[in-house]
């Protein structure tokens, strides 16, 4: 994200002391540890993502400010027209906007990986004797944290302006968890773009081309019953519709079995298809 | 494998090819690096050094040929290769957002050290590399020399047996360059193998025991330093006159006794004459006991005529000259000796 390095003083004459050969020898002759397992490698990369959030807290603004804006904007802009009042509309809208924001946030996984390639960091990781996907899994672990933060902030704002989910705490938690599963799966799309294209801007462009229509051609904003037939067909076969319906159902305290099943199914498909394509690309890089 | 007495070479590459689109970046490179030596890969920008190293390190899949590291195929046995190899790329490859300490702890954990062990090792590494004070700063605030050090240090975390250093001193000030060279000497003294790429002739001259010169994706010369120099010529005589008055006469004496072309340097007092091996177009000087013999005859002749020489040196050809000669030879019959750098040969300075 930050391409400029303000503190860059490369090339300056620095007065570094010579490297004492005694301790260098010690490092060179140290025992070589056995490689870490897949889980500890992934966790180490997850730790890296946390550190990144610690050092660049600004990036959290991307996942909080925009979603809050969307909630407020849509609630007050459309609420009166679509549902009679903003307060009524937010009961329908909030779960959907939550899905939309988190899905948009998956784009950052791709950007982060693209940055790693750009800066040569990925080369170093690929030189390590580790389970290769752990780099990507670690990124995704960090992203899940980011999605959780985005969800919490939006829910808090929603509660402030009158969102009262019938499902109570269990319903809301279940909805968020389901969304996190889907977001993890959907992230592989952004990850694939991150490996596929040359720069950050293209990652954003490609991701938006996918995310934008998916979000708007869904039931996030309005009940599909008001749409023409052909559009309804489209909307009903959009994975985002299934996710939004499932999350809405859970938060409303219903048990939307079919939609939950669809969501999990879509997640599995995304992981299998985009996960494997991404891994292929990653191995070949 | 069959012969236990001969260790596998650290690097053995045969016919490596990498194409990017229609462009053959690496076009049939063969390399053999013996264990425990420094091997220099010398070539200009765009020669294919980085691409070659990335294939050898298993980061890039070759389009042709094959490479073995300590006997392990880089494609099929990538994990075995990775365990014993370290790479410091041409460009810094650490996470600029994290601190030096965090980078090393992360890489330590990923090399298999337990949490505490990774921390101890990171501290030790930072102290060794003179970066203890910068440990808690983000890497993006580091100077070029500091980053390079951290990068090299990070490559040593898994105590590799073979270290690839891709242009390790490019962009460093002379002091930092010297320090990197010193590190390389220490590393090799521990029985490790180093494959180093560079654009600087004096770098391989100082460090490497064998050298491959590559250009346009091909190895155009390979051998020990001595072999390479010998293949190009015996060396050059550099001298400085006391005054310019008899410069033309001095030139004639040199041309006659050395049988070589004499060049004027920008400095009006300096003259340089290139001596060839004395076989072929050597003319007057052929068959008289080599470059040193001819050079001393030239000096004697100058003295006899009363031309005072302030300083005199007989240098082996610098690798600069070697490189120019090699690339010129490939390009066709071009003149050798245009714009060679400062004498990097083994010079015997002597004042008269
Ligand atoms: N990823 C790439 N895509 C296309 N061309 C490349 C790529 N990497 C290197 N090249 C080209 O291959 C040639 C060799 O590059 P490189 O190995 O980096 O040379 P060196 O390290 O000797 O400067 C150059 O002409 C370069 O432009
Ligand atoms: Mg290079």
mmCIF file of C-alpha atoms in Angstrom, chain B:
data_model
loop_
_atom_site.group_PDB
_atom_site.id
_atom_site.type_symbol
_atom_site.label_atom_id
_atom_site.label_comp_id
_atom_site.label_asym_id
_atom_site.label_seq_id
_atom_site.Cartn_x
_atom_site.Cartn_y
_atom_site.Cartn_z
ATOM 1 C CA UNK B 1 26.833 -40.878 -5.551
ATOM 2 C CA UNK B 2 28.877 -43.908 -6.565
ATOM 3 C CA UNK B 3 32.250 -42.422 -5.762
ATOM 4 C CA UNK B 4 32.399 -41.496 -2.090
ATOM 5 C CA UNK B 5 35.762 -39.785 -2.324
ATOM 6 C CA UNK B 6 34.693 -37.039 -4.724
ATOM 7 C CA UNK B 7 32.095 -34.748 -3.152
ATOM 8 C CA UNK B 8 29.261 -33.550 -5.332
ATOM 9 C CA UNK B 9 29.887 -30.114 -6.741
ATOM 10 C CA UNK B 10 28.036 -27.394 -4.870
ATOM 11 C CA UNK B 11 26.540 -26.296 -8.178
ATOM 12 C CA UNK B 12 26.353 -28.169 -11.416
ATOM 13 C CA UNK B 13 24.327 -26.666 -14.225
ATOM 14 C CA UNK B 14 24.136 -27.988 -17.735
ATOM 15 C CA UNK B 15 22.594 -26.103 -20.626
ATOM 16 C CA UNK B 16 20.345 -23.873 -18.527
ATOM 17 C CA UNK B 17 17.856 -21.935 -20.625
ATOM 18 C CA UNK B 18 15.257 -19.358 -19.660
ATOM 19 C CA UNK B 19 13.178 -17.476 -22.168
ATOM 20 C CA UNK B 20 10.909 -14.518 -21.522
ATOM 21 C CA UNK B 21 8.614 -14.359 -24.495
ATOM 22 C CA UNK B 22 10.871 -14.476 -27.521
ATOM 23 C CA UNK B 23 13.875 -13.263 -25.564
ATOM 24 C CA UNK B 24 16.394 -15.852 -24.416
ATOM 25 C CA UNK B 25 17.557 -14.300 -21.156
ATOM 26 C CA UNK B 26 19.689 -17.346 -20.340
ATOM 27 C CA UNK B 27 20.795 -19.280 -23.359
ATOM 28 C CA UNK B 28 22.546 -22.531 -22.451
ATOM 29 C CA UNK B 29 24.611 -21.794 -19.366
ATOM 30 C CA UNK B 30 26.941 -24.474 -17.957
ATOM 31 C CA UNK B 31 28.457 -23.955 -14.526
ATOM 32 C CA UNK B 32 30.325 -26.149 -12.088
ATOM 33 C CA UNK B 33 31.212 -24.816 -8.670
ATOM 34 C CA UNK B 34 33.421 -26.861 -6.353
ATOM 35 C CA UNK B 35 32.502 -26.999 -2.684
ATOM 36 C CA UNK B 36 34.286 -24.568 -0.417
ATOM 37 C CA UNK B 37 35.161 -22.020 -3.078
ATOM 38 C CA UNK B 38 34.024 -18.587 -4.184
ATOM 39 C CA UNK B 39 32.789 -18.639 -7.741
ATOM 40 C CA UNK B 40 32.327 -15.380 -9.586
ATOM 41 C CA UNK B 41 29.752 -14.805 -12.298
ATOM 42 C CA UNK B 42 30.733 -11.662 -14.079
ATOM 43 C CA UNK B 43 28.636 -9.849 -16.617
ATOM 44 C CA UNK B 44 27.144 -6.507 -17.547
ATOM 45 C CA UNK B 45 23.603 -5.430 -16.772
ATOM 46 C CA UNK B 46 21.065 -7.649 -18.495
ATOM 47 C CA UNK B 47 23.555 -10.469 -19.094
ATOM 48 C CA UNK B 48 21.310 -12.967 -17.348
ATOM 49 C CA UNK B 49 23.019 -13.205 -13.962
ATOM 50 C CA UNK B 50 19.925 -12.761 -11.818
ATOM 51 C CA UNK B 51 17.885 -15.118 -13.964
ATOM 52 C CA UNK B 52 20.605 -17.762 -13.706
ATOM 53 C CA UNK B 53 20.882 -17.435 -9.938
ATOM 54 C CA UNK B 54 17.110 -17.609 -9.524
ATOM 55 C CA UNK B 55 17.011 -20.838 -11.480
ATOM 56 C CA UNK B 56 19.882 -22.302 -9.457
ATOM 57 C CA UNK B 57 18.132 -21.361 -6.215
ATOM 58 C CA UNK B 58 14.922 -23.016 -7.362
ATOM 59 C CA UNK B 59 12.943 -19.782 -7.602
ATOM 60 C CA UNK B 60 12.492 -19.958 -11.351
ATOM 61 C CA UNK B 61 11.836 -23.072 -13.368
ATOM 62 C CA UNK B 62 14.332 -23.517 -16.212
ATOM 63 C CA UNK B 63 12.911 -23.847 -19.713
ATOM 64 C CA UNK B 64 15.786 -26.088 -20.647
ATOM 65 C CA UNK B 65 18.777 -27.847 -19.171
ATOM 66 C CA UNK B 66 19.130 -28.896 -15.572
ATOM 67 C CA UNK B 67 20.860 -27.895 -12.397
ATOM 68 C CA UNK B 68 21.960 -29.814 -9.330
ATOM 69 C CA UNK B 69 22.882 -28.374 -5.962
ATOM 70 C CA UNK B 70 24.996 -30.751 -3.878
ATOM 71 C CA UNK B 71 23.666 -33.448 -6.179
ATOM 72 C CA UNK B 72 19.991 -32.516 -5.728
ATOM 73 C CA UNK B 73 17.937 -31.521 -8.732
ATOM 74 C CA UNK B 74 16.679 -27.954 -8.276
ATOM 75 C CA UNK B 75 13.263 -28.704 -9.735
ATOM 76 C CA UNK B 76 12.504 -32.195 -8.469
ATOM 77 C CA UNK B 77 14.228 -31.928 -5.104
ATOM 78 C CA UNK B 78 13.544 -28.279 -4.393
ATOM 79 C CA UNK B 79 13.029 -28.825 -0.661
ATOM 80 C CA UNK B 80 16.340 -30.602 -0.180
ATOM 81 C CA UNK B 81 18.018 -27.770 -2.080
ATOM 82 C CA UNK B 82 16.304 -25.067 -0.053
ATOM 83 C CA UNK B 83 17.428 -26.540 3.213
ATOM 84 C CA UNK B 84 21.091 -26.057 2.356
ATOM 85 C CA UNK B 85 20.996 -22.859 0.350
ATOM 86 C CA UNK B 86 20.806 -19.156 1.194
ATOM 87 C CA UNK B 87 20.136 -16.354 -1.257
ATOM 88 C CA UNK B 88 20.663 -12.642 -1.016
ATOM 89 C CA UNK B 89 18.943 -11.159 -4.011
ATOM 90 C CA UNK B 90 20.043 -8.149 -5.964
ATOM 91 C CA UNK B 91 17.342 -6.051 -4.362
ATOM 92 C CA UNK B 92 16.513 -6.017 -0.679
ATOM 93 C CA UNK B 93 13.944 -8.681 0.071
ATOM 94 C CA UNK B 94 12.920 -7.954 3.614
ATOM 95 C CA UNK B 95 9.620 -6.610 4.798
ATOM 96 C CA UNK B 96 10.126 -2.867 4.861
ATOM 97 C CA UNK B 97 7.198 -2.307 7.196
ATOM 98 C CA UNK B 98 8.565 -4.540 9.927
ATOM 99 C CA UNK B 99 11.558 -3.799 12.134
ATOM 100 C CA UNK B 100 14.889 -5.521 11.612
ATOM 101 C CA UNK B 101 14.248 -7.604 14.686
ATOM 102 C CA UNK B 102 10.770 -8.662 13.580
ATOM 103 C CA UNK B 103 12.047 -9.644 10.156
ATOM 104 C CA UNK B 104 14.712 -11.877 11.620
ATOM 105 C CA UNK B 105 12.452 -13.447 14.236
ATOM 106 C CA UNK B 106 9.904 -14.207 11.528
ATOM 107 C CA UNK B 107 12.494 -15.766 9.235
ATOM 108 C CA UNK B 108 14.028 -17.615 12.168
ATOM 109 C CA UNK B 109 10.692 -19.148 13.061
ATOM 110 C CA UNK B 110 10.121 -20.035 9.440
ATOM 111 C CA UNK B 111 13.529 -21.713 9.352
ATOM 112 C CA UNK B 112 12.354 -23.940 12.156
ATOM 113 C CA UNK B 113 13.721 -22.254 15.258
ATOM 114 C CA UNK B 114 11.337 -22.305 18.215
ATOM 115 C CA UNK B 115 10.034 -18.879 19.292
ATOM 116 C CA UNK B 116 12.688 -18.292 21.937
ATOM 117 C CA UNK B 117 15.456 -19.703 19.757
ATOM 118 C CA UNK B 118 14.428 -17.460 16.872
ATOM 119 C CA UNK B 119 14.623 -14.447 19.134
ATOM 120 C CA UNK B 120 18.033 -15.340 20.510
ATOM 121 C CA UNK B 121 19.367 -15.910 17.058
ATOM 122 C CA UNK B 122 17.933 -12.637 15.785
ATOM 123 C CA UNK B 123 19.575 -10.748 18.647
ATOM 124 C CA UNK B 124 22.873 -12.472 17.993
ATOM 125 C CA UNK B 125 22.644 -11.734 14.296
ATOM 126 C CA UNK B 126 21.797 -8.077 14.799
ATOM 127 C CA UNK B 127 24.683 -7.694 17.208
ATOM 128 C CA UNK B 128 27.095 -9.436 14.868
ATOM 129 C CA UNK B 129 26.074 -7.277 11.944
ATOM 130 C CA UNK B 130 26.320 -4.050 13.911
ATOM 131 C CA UNK B 131 22.584 -3.433 13.746
ATOM 132 C CA UNK B 132 21.692 -3.818 17.409
ATOM 133 C CA UNK B 133 20.772 -0.163 17.752
ATOM 134 C CA UNK B 134 18.536 -0.244 14.682
ATOM 135 C CA UNK B 135 16.850 -3.491 15.724
ATOM 136 C CA UNK B 136 13.602 -1.801 16.704
ATOM 137 C CA UNK B 137 13.332 0.431 13.639
ATOM 138 C CA UNK B 138 11.324 -0.311 10.513
ATOM 139 C CA UNK B 139 13.572 -1.547 7.730
ATOM 140 C CA UNK B 140 12.415 1.247 5.443
ATOM 141 C CA UNK B 141 14.363 3.687 7.608
ATOM 142 C CA UNK B 142 17.626 1.774 7.096
ATOM 143 C CA UNK B 143 20.418 2.992 4.853
ATOM 144 C CA UNK B 144 21.412 0.958 1.815
ATOM 145 C CA UNK B 145 24.384 -0.560 3.601
ATOM 146 C CA UNK B 146 22.297 -1.537 6.621
ATOM 147 C CA UNK B 147 19.676 -3.198 4.468
ATOM 148 C CA UNK B 148 22.266 -5.152 2.560
ATOM 149 C CA UNK B 149 23.755 -6.362 5.829
ATOM 150 C CA UNK B 150 20.416 -7.378 7.235
ATOM 151 C CA UNK B 151 19.656 -9.155 3.976
ATOM 152 C CA UNK B 152 22.909 -11.093 4.051
ATOM 153 C CA UNK B 153 22.388 -11.835 7.727
ATOM 154 C CA UNK B 154 18.891 -13.150 7.041
ATOM 155 C CA UNK B 155 20.316 -15.509 4.437
ATOM 156 C CA UNK B 156 22.561 -17.036 7.096
ATOM 157 C CA UNK B 157 19.720 -17.893 9.490
ATOM 158 C CA UNK B 158 19.587 -21.505 8.379
ATOM 159 C CA UNK B 159 23.392 -21.859 8.341
ATOM 160 C CA UNK B 160 23.441 -22.591 4.589
ATOM 161 C CA UNK B 161 26.220 -24.584 2.932
ATOM 162 C CA UNK B 162 25.883 -22.624 -0.286
ATOM 163 C CA UNK B 163 25.212 -18.920 -0.435
ATOM 164 C CA UNK B 164 24.109 -17.100 -3.561
ATOM 165 C CA UNK B 165 24.953 -13.408 -3.516
ATOM 166 C CA UNK B 166 23.448 -11.515 -6.432
ATOM 167 C CA UNK B 167 25.410 -8.296 -6.880
ATOM 168 C CA UNK B 168 26.049 -7.963 -3.145
ATOM 169 C CA UNK B 169 28.002 -4.733 -3.368
ATOM 170 C CA UNK B 170 26.211 -2.843 -6.116
ATOM 171 C CA UNK B 171 25.356 0.611 -4.845
ATOM 172 C CA UNK B 172 27.449 0.371 -1.681
ATOM 173 C CA UNK B 173 30.108 2.864 -0.695
ATOM 174 C CA UNK B 174 33.714 1.588 -0.748
ATOM 175 C CA UNK B 175 33.838 1.021 2.977
ATOM 176 C CA UNK B 176 30.705 -1.124 3.020
ATOM 177 C CA UNK B 177 31.968 -3.005 -0.026
ATOM 178 C CA UNK B 178 35.134 -3.892 1.814
ATOM 179 C CA UNK B 179 33.138 -5.118 4.752
ATOM 180 C CA UNK B 180 31.012 -7.340 2.535
ATOM 181 C CA UNK B 181 34.162 -8.769 0.970
ATOM 182 C CA UNK B 182 35.568 -9.487 4.404
ATOM 183 C CA UNK B 183 32.353 -11.322 5.335
ATOM 184 C CA UNK B 184 32.572 -13.432 2.208
ATOM 185 C CA UNK B 185 36.127 -14.424 3.101
ATOM 186 C CA UNK B 186 35.039 -15.470 6.576
ATOM 187 C CA UNK B 187 32.117 -17.448 5.174
ATOM 188 C CA UNK B 188 34.305 -19.376 2.772
ATOM 189 C CA UNK B 189 36.920 -19.963 5.427
ATOM 190 C CA UNK B 190 34.231 -22.007 7.202
ATOM 191 C CA UNK B 191 34.091 -24.396 4.284
ATOM 192 C CA UNK B 192 30.963 -22.832 2.814
ATOM 193 C CA UNK B 193 30.525 -22.209 -0.885
ATOM 194 C CA UNK B 194 29.676 -18.796 -2.308
ATOM 195 C CA UNK B 195 28.401 -18.027 -5.764
ATOM 196 C CA UNK B 196 28.684 -14.338 -6.369
ATOM 197 C CA UNK B 197 27.488 -12.282 -9.299
ATOM 198 C CA UNK B 198 28.907 -8.903 -10.054
ATOM 199 C CA UNK B 199 29.501 -6.254 -12.647
ATOM 200 C CA UNK B 200 32.742 -5.262 -10.972
ATOM 201 C CA UNK B 201 35.881 -6.849 -12.237
ATOM 202 C CA UNK B 202 37.935 -6.095 -9.185
ATOM 203 C CA UNK B 203 35.368 -7.875 -7.052
ATOM 204 C CA UNK B 204 35.805 -11.257 -8.679
ATOM 205 C CA UNK B 205 39.507 -10.540 -8.970
ATOM 206 C CA UNK B 206 39.739 -10.179 -5.213
ATOM 207 C CA UNK B 207 37.397 -12.928 -4.114
ATOM 208 C CA UNK B 208 36.736 -15.610 -6.648
ATOM 209 C CA UNK B 209 38.924 -18.569 -7.476
ATOM 210 C CA UNK B 210 37.048 -19.371 -10.648
ATOM 211 C CA UNK B 211 35.109 -17.046 -12.859
ATOM 212 C CA UNK B 212 32.482 -17.343 -15.548
ATOM 213 C CA UNK B 213 32.062 -14.332 -17.776
ATOM 214 C CA UNK B 214 28.560 -14.137 -19.157
ATOM 215 C CA UNK B 215 27.090 -11.914 -21.784
ATOM 216 C CA UNK B 216 23.696 -12.050 -23.482
ATOM 217 C CA UNK B 217 22.754 -15.202 -21.611
ATOM 218 C CA UNK B 218 25.850 -17.194 -22.576
ATOM 219 C CA UNK B 219 29.089 -18.071 -20.850
ATOM 220 C CA UNK B 220 31.734 -16.492 -23.041
ATOM 221 C CA UNK B 221 34.695 -17.520 -20.917
ATOM 222 C CA UNK B 222 35.282 -19.714 -17.887
ATOM 223 C CA UNK B 223 38.306 -20.573 -15.847
ATOM 224 C CA UNK B 224 40.641 -19.463 -13.099
ATOM 225 C CA UNK B 225 41.609 -15.824 -12.975
ATOM 226 C CA UNK B 226 45.032 -16.681 -14.340
ATOM 227 C CA UNK B 227 43.626 -18.662 -17.242
ATOM 228 C CA UNK B 228 41.309 -15.877 -18.211
ATOM 229 C CA UNK B 229 44.008 -13.285 -18.129
ATOM 230 C CA UNK B 230 46.422 -15.482 -19.990
ATOM 231 C CA UNK B 231 43.867 -16.056 -22.706
ATOM 232 C CA UNK B 232 43.750 -12.376 -23.391
ATOM 233 C CA UNK B 233 47.338 -11.229 -23.222
ATOM 234 C CA UNK B 234 50.373 -10.977 -21.019
ATOM 235 C CA UNK B 235 49.627 -7.578 -19.607
ATOM 236 C CA UNK B 236 50.427 -3.950 -19.985
ATOM 237 C CA UNK B 237 53.308 -1.661 -19.161
ATOM 238 C CA UNK B 238 52.387 1.643 -17.574
ATOM 239 C CA UNK B 239 55.016 4.309 -17.176
ATOM 240 C CA UNK B 240 55.316 7.942 -16.209
ATOM 241 C CA UNK B 241 57.980 10.205 -17.616
ATOM 242 C CA UNK B 242 59.719 12.938 -15.684
ATOM 243 C CA UNK B 243 58.858 15.485 -18.407
ATOM 244 C CA UNK B 244 56.985 15.633 -21.691
ATOM 245 C CA UNK B 245 59.890 16.860 -23.820
ATOM 246 C CA UNK B 246 60.990 13.477 -25.089
ATOM 247 C CA UNK B 247 57.653 11.772 -25.030
ATOM 248 C CA UNK B 248 57.554 10.942 -28.707
ATOM 249 C CA UNK B 249 61.001 9.385 -28.536
ATOM 250 C CA UNK B 250 59.945 7.322 -25.521
ATOM 251 C CA UNK B 251 56.939 6.084 -27.440
ATOM 252 C CA UNK B 252 59.144 4.940 -30.268
ATOM 253 C CA UNK B 253 61.462 3.098 -27.900
ATOM 254 C CA UNK B 254 58.566 1.276 -26.319
ATOM 255 C CA UNK B 255 56.999 0.387 -29.623
ATOM 256 C CA UNK B 256 60.297 -1.001 -30.830
ATOM 257 C CA UNK B 257 61.386 -2.959 -27.790
ATOM 258 C CA UNK B 258 57.978 -4.232 -26.767
ATOM 259 C CA UNK B 259 56.606 -4.765 -30.205
ATOM 260 C CA UNK B 260 53.357 -3.315 -28.995
ATOM 261 C CA UNK B 261 50.989 -0.503 -29.652
ATOM 262 C CA UNK B 262 51.603 2.491 -27.373
ATOM 263 C CA UNK B 263 48.782 4.618 -26.057
ATOM 264 C CA UNK B 264 48.864 8.129 -24.750
ATOM 265 C CA UNK B 265 46.979 8.647 -21.565
ATOM 266 C CA UNK B 266 45.031 11.829 -20.794
ATOM 267 C CA UNK B 267 47.902 12.604 -18.440
ATOM 268 C CA UNK B 268 50.631 13.928 -20.786
ATOM 269 C CA UNK B 269 53.357 12.225 -18.735
ATOM 270 C CA UNK B 270 51.835 8.740 -18.842
ATOM 271 C CA UNK B 271 52.242 6.058 -21.452
ATOM 272 C CA UNK B 272 50.705 2.602 -21.652
ATOM 273 C CA UNK B 273 51.779 -0.254 -23.853
ATOM 274 C CA UNK B 274 49.935 -3.512 -24.098
ATOM 275 C CA UNK B 275 52.069 -6.603 -24.423
ATOM 276 C CA UNK B 276 50.701 -9.721 -26.010
ATOM 277 C CA UNK B 277 51.872 -13.258 -25.406
ATOM 278 C CA UNK B 278 54.665 -12.916 -27.885
ATOM 279 C CA UNK B 279 53.311 -15.442 -30.337
ATOM 280 C CA UNK B 280 52.107 -14.028 -33.614
ATOM 281 C CA UNK B 281 52.013 -10.331 -34.297
ATOM 282 C CA UNK B 282 54.501 -9.550 -31.538
ATOM 283 C CA UNK B 283 57.167 -8.534 -34.078
ATOM 284 C CA UNK B 284 60.339 -7.216 -32.538
ATOM 285 C CA UNK B 285 59.860 -8.654 -29.084
ATOM 286 C CA UNK B 286 58.909 -12.202 -29.974
ATOM 287 C CA UNK B 287 60.759 -15.129 -28.428
ATOM 288 C CA UNK B 288 62.797 -13.294 -25.826
ATOM 289 C CA UNK B 289 61.650 -14.629 -22.478
ATOM 290 C CA UNK B 290 58.234 -13.101 -21.915
ATOM 291 C CA UNK B 291 56.723 -9.845 -20.892
ATOM 292 C CA UNK B 292 59.056 -9.139 -17.979
ATOM 293 C CA UNK B 293 62.137 -9.637 -20.144
ATOM 294 C CA UNK B 294 60.858 -7.312 -22.794
ATOM 295 C CA UNK B 295 59.790 -4.733 -20.278
ATOM 296 C CA UNK B 296 63.224 -4.623 -18.663
ATOM 297 C CA UNK B 297 64.867 -4.260 -22.062
ATOM 298 C CA UNK B 298 62.574 -1.323 -22.741
ATOM 299 C CA UNK B 299 63.557 0.292 -19.446
ATOM 300 C CA UNK B 300 67.257 -0.241 -20.142
ATOM 301 C CA UNK B 301 66.898 1.318 -23.555
ATOM 302 C CA UNK B 302 65.115 4.352 -22.125
ATOM 303 C CA UNK B 303 67.833 4.761 -19.490
ATOM 304 C CA UNK B 304 70.580 4.443 -22.111
ATOM 305 C CA UNK B 305 69.022 7.306 -24.025
ATOM 306 C CA UNK B 306 68.774 9.396 -20.878
ATOM 307 C CA UNK B 307 64.983 9.500 -20.745
ATOM 308 C CA UNK B 308 64.031 9.649 -17.074
ATOM 309 C CA UNK B 309 61.169 7.454 -15.951
ATOM 310 C CA UNK B 310 59.457 8.417 -12.699
ATOM 311 C CA UNK B 311 57.396 5.323 -12.223
ATOM 312 C CA UNK B 312 56.978 2.072 -13.976
ATOM 313 C CA UNK B 313 54.669 -0.871 -13.572
ATOM 314 C CA UNK B 314 54.072 -4.127 -15.320
ATOM 315 C CA UNK B 315 50.528 -5.275 -14.703
ATOM 316 C CA UNK B 316 48.690 -8.402 -15.550
ATOM 317 C CA UNK B 317 45.757 -7.415 -17.677
ATOM 318 C CA UNK B 318 42.904 -6.258 -15.524
ATOM 319 C CA UNK B 319 39.687 -8.178 -15.770
ATOM 320 C CA UNK B 320 38.319 -5.035 -17.300
ATOM 321 C CA UNK B 321 40.639 -5.572 -20.199
ATOM 322 C CA UNK B 322 39.800 -9.259 -20.221
ATOM 323 C CA UNK B 323 36.130 -8.501 -20.478
ATOM 324 C CA UNK B 324 36.553 -5.959 -23.225
ATOM 325 C CA UNK B 325 38.765 -8.307 -25.148
ATOM 326 C CA UNK B 326 36.295 -11.164 -24.799
ATOM 327 C CA UNK B 327 33.258 -9.178 -25.806
ATOM 328 C CA UNK B 328 35.112 -7.441 -28.611
ATOM 329 C CA UNK B 329 36.309 -10.747 -29.946
ATOM 330 C CA UNK B 330 32.727 -11.902 -30.126
ATOM 331 C CA UNK B 331 31.541 -8.714 -31.708
ATOM 332 C CA UNK B 332 34.163 -8.985 -34.446
ATOM 333 C CA UNK B 333 37.562 -7.533 -35.160
ATOM 334 C CA UNK B 334 37.301 -4.461 -33.018
ATOM 335 C CA UNK B 335 40.235 -2.758 -31.387
ATOM 336 C CA UNK B 336 41.135 -3.953 -27.945
ATOM 337 C CA UNK B 337 42.114 -1.495 -25.303
ATOM 338 C CA UNK B 338 39.615 1.288 -25.610
ATOM 339 C CA UNK B 339 38.929 2.885 -22.284
ATOM 340 C CA UNK B 340 40.154 0.345 -19.796
ATOM 341 C CA UNK B 341 39.733 1.198 -16.161
ATOM 342 C CA UNK B 342 42.329 1.863 -13.525
ATOM 343 C CA UNK B 343 44.935 -0.865 -13.358
ATOM 344 C CA UNK B 344 43.472 -3.663 -11.307
ATOM 345 C CA UNK B 345 46.200 -6.127 -12.062
ATOM 346 C CA UNK B 346 48.936 -7.071 -9.728
ATOM 347 C CA UNK B 347 51.167 -4.091 -10.059
ATOM 348 C CA UNK B 348 54.754 -3.745 -9.085
ATOM 349 C CA UNK B 349 55.253 -0.053 -8.544
ATOM 350 C CA UNK B 350 58.805 1.120 -8.682
ATOM 351 C CA UNK B 351 60.283 4.561 -8.732
ATOM 352 C CA UNK B 352 63.412 5.257 -10.713
#
